[in-house]
Short mmCIF file of C-alpha atoms in Angstrom, two decimals:
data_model
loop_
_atom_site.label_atom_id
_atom_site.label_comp_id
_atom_site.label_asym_id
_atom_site.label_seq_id
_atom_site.Cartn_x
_atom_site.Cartn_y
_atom_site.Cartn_z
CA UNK B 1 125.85 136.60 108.97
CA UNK B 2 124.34 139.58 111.02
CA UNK B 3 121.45 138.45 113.23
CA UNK B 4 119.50 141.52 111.47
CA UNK B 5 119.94 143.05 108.29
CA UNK B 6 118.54 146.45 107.38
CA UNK B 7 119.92 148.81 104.24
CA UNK B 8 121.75 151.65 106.01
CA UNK B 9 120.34 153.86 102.97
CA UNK B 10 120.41 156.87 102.79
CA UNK B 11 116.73 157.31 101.74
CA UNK B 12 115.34 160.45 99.92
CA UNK B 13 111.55 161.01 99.12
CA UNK B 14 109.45 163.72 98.54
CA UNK B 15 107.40 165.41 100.88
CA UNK B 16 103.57 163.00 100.86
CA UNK B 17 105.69 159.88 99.54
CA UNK B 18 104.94 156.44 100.84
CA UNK B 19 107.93 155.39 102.50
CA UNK B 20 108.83 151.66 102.91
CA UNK B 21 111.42 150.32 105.55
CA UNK B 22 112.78 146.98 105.77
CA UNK B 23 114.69 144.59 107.75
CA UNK B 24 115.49 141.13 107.66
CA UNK B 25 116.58 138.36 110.43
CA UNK B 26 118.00 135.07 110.47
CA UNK B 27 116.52 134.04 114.08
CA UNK B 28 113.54 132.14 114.10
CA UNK B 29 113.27 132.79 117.90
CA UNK B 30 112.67 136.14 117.82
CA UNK B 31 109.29 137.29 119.19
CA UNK B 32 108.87 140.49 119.58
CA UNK B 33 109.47 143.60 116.95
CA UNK B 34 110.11 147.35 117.40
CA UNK B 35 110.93 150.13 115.29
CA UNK B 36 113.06 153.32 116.81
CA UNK B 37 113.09 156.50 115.53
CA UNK B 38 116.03 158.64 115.97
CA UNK B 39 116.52 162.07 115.62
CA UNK B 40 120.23 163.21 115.02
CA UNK B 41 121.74 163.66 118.31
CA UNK B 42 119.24 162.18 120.12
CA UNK B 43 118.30 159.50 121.71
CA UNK B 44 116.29 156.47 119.69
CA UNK B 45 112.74 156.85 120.72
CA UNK B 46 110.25 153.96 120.20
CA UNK B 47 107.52 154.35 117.20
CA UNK B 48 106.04 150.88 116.32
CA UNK B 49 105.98 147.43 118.53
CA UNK B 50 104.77 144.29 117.68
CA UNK B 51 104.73 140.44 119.11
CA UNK B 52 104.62 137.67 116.41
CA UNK B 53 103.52 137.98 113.22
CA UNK B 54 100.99 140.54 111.54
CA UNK B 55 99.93 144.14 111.12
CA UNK B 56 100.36 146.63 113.73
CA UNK B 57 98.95 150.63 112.86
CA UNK B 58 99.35 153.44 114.37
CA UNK B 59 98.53 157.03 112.66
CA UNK B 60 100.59 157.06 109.37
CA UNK B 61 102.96 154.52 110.56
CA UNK B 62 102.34 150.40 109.59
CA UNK B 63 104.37 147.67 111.16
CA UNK B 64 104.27 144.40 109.42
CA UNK B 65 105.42 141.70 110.49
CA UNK B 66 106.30 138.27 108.53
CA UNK B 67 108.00 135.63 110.33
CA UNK B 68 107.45 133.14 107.78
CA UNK B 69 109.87 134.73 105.79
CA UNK B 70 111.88 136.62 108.57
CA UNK B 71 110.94 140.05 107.18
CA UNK B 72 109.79 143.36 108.76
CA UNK B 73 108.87 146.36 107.40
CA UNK B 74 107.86 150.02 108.60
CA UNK B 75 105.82 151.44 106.11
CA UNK B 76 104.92 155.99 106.79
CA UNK B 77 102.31 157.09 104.58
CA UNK B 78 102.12 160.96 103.57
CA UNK B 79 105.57 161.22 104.49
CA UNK B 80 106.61 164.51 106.14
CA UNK B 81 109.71 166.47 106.34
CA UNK B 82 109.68 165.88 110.06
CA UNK B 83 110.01 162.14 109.40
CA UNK B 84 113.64 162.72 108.41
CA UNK B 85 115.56 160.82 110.73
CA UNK B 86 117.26 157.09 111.23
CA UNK B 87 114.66 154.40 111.95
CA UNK B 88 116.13 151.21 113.62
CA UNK B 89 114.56 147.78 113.80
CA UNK B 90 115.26 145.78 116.59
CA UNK B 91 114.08 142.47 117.72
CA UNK B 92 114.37 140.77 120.98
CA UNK B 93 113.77 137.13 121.71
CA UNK B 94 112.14 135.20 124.74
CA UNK B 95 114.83 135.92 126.87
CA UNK B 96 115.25 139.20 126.44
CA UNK B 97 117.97 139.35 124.17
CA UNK B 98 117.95 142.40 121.99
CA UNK B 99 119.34 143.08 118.65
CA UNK B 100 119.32 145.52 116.54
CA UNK B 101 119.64 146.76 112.22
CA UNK B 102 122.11 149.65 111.45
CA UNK B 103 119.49 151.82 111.14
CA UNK B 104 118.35 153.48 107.74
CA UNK B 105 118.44 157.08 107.69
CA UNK B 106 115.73 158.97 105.69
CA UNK B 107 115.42 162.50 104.40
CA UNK B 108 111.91 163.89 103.22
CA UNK B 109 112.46 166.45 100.84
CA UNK B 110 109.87 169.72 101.50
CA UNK A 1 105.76 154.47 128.40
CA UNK A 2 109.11 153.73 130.34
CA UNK A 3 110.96 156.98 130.62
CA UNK A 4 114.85 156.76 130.65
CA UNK A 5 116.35 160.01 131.99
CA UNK A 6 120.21 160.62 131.45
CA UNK A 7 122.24 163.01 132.43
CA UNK A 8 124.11 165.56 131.40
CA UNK A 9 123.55 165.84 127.34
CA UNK A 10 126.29 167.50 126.90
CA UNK A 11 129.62 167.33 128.15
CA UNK A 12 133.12 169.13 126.71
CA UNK A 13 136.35 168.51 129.08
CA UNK A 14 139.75 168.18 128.75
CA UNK A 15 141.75 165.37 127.72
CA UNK A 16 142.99 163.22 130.99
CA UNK A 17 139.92 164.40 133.01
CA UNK A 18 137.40 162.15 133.95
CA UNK A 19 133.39 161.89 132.70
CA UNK A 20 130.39 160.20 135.20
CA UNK A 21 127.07 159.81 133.11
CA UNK A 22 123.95 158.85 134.64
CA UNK A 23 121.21 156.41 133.40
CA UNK A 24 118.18 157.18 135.59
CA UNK A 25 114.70 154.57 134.96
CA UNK A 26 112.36 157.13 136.02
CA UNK A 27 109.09 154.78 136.71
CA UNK A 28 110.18 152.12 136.41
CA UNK A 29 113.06 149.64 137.94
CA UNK A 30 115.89 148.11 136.13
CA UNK A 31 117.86 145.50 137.29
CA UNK A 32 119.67 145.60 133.73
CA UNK A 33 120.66 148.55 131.76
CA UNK A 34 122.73 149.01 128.49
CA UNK A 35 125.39 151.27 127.73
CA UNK A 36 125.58 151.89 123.46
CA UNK A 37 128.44 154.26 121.71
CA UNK A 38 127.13 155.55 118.71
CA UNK A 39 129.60 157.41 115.64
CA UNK A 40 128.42 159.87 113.99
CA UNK A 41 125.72 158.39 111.07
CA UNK A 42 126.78 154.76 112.65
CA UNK A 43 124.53 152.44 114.38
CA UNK A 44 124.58 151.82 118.48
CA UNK A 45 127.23 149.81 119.29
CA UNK A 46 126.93 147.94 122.69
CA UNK A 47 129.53 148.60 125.22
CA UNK A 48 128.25 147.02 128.26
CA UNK A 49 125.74 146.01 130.04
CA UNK A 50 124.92 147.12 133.63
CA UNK A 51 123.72 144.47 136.02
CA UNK A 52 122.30 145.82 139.46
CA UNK A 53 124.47 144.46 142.64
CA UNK A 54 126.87 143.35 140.65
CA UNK A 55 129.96 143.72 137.87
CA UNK A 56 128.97 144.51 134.19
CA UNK A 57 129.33 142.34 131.20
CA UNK A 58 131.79 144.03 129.02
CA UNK A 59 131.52 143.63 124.59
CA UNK A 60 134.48 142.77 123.27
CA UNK A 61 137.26 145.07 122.64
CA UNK A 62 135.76 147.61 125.37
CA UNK A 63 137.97 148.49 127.88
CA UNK A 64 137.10 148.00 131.68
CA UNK A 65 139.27 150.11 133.34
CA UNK A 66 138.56 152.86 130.82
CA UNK A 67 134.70 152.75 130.81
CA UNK A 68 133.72 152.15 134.78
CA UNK A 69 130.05 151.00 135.25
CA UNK A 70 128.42 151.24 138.36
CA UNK A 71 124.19 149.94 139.01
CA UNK A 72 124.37 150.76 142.70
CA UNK A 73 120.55 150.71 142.54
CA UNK A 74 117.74 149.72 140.42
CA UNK A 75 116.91 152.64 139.38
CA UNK A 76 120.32 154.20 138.17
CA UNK A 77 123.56 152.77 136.43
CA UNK A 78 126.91 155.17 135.95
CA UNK A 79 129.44 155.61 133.36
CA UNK A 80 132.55 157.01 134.08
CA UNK A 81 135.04 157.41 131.28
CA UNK A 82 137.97 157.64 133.31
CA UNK A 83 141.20 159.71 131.80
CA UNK A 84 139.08 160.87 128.96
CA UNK A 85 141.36 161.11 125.73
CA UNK A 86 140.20 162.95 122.13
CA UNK A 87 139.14 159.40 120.53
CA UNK A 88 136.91 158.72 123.41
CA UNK A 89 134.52 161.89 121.80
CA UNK A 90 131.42 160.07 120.56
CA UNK A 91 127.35 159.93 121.69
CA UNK A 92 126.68 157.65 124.06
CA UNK A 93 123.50 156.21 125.08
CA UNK A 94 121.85 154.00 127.64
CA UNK A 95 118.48 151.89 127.76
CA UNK A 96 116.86 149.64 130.04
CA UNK A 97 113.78 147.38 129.06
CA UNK A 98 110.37 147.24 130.98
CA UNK A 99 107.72 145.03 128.79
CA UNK A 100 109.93 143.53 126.21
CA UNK A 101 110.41 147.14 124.66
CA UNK A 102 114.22 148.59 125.33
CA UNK A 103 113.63 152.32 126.09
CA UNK A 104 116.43 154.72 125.60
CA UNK A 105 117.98 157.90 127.17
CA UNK A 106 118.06 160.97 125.16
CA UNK A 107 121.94 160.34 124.85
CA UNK A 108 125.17 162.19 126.13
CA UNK A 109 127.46 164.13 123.80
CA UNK A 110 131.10 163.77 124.88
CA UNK A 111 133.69 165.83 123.37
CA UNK A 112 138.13 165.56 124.54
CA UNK A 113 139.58 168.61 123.84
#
């Protein structure tokens, strides 16, 4: 088993859609949560971080966090055709360890 | 935040000719640094990781003598894909973490003719 799961997609919504992202994990030590975004050919560049549990928000972006149930999600409200990219989860644990999903990629249709 | 510089973005060269890309921590200083390969609409996959003063911890299946790291100082790590062949083409990326959060170059595309 993968120390993070995420669904590789692809995703396809229409422009103002709510978009939900997900990711689960099987290590109960992990403490701290990010989200990348990643344009294609570019570098990932961080959106969303978050230590422990809870709700994290940030302009149309929401970061939740549930570690009872080892479950993160990325939710983008009013979605926007410049929010097409890949968005990686990642995780990292006290010591520094990082890991991180595949990566779902998402296309906002205009 | 943590700004990762690398350097070039771009590089095209002939097969048996060798690459050096640079990982630069701008404001920050990293004793550790990552080196990812990433396929095209594939996740990063961790090639090594760069340790300041001293060798680099290889993944497995990545070749040392092919993919030379060098973190002569804390603020910049090297990787030289030596003899460059056509399957070596890919986007490769490097990161370094300040605060728990890994921050990432903008990535080097490397294409073998």
């Amino acid at each position: 088993q993968k120390e993070v799961e995420q669904d590789p997609g692809p995703l396809s919504v229409p422009e103002g859609a709510i978009v939900s992202l997900n990711c689960t994990y099987s290590n109960s030590a992990f403490q701290y949560f990010m989200w990348y975004r990643q344009y294609s050919r570019k570098g990932p560049e961080l959106l969303m971080y978050t230590y422990s549990s809870g709700n994290k928000e940030d302009g149309r972006f929401t970061a939740q966090v549930d570690k009872s149930s080892k479950y993160i999600s990325l939710f983008i409200r009013d979605s926007q055709p410049s929010d097409s990219a890949t968005y990686l989860c990642a995780m990292s644990d006290v010591g520094n360890q990082f890991y991180f999903g595949t990566g779902t990629s998402l296309t906002v249709i205009p | 935040g943590a700004v990762v510089s690398q350097h070039p973005s771009r590089v095209i060269c002939k097969s048996g000719t060798s690459v050096k890309i640079e990982c630069r921590s701008l404001d920050f200083q990293a004793t550790t640094m990552f080196w990812y390969r990433q396929f095209p609409k594939q996740s990063l996959m961790l090639m090594a990781t760069s340790n300041e003063g001293s060798k680099a911890t290889y993944e497995q299946g990545v070749e040392k003598d092919k993919f030379l790291i060098n973190h002569a100082s804390l603020t910049l790590s090297t990787l030289t894909v030596t003899s460059a062949h056509p399957e070596d083409s890919s986007f490769y990326i490097c990161s370094a973490n300040q605060d728990r959060v890994s921050n990432f170059g903008a990535g080097t595309r490397l294409s073998v003719l």
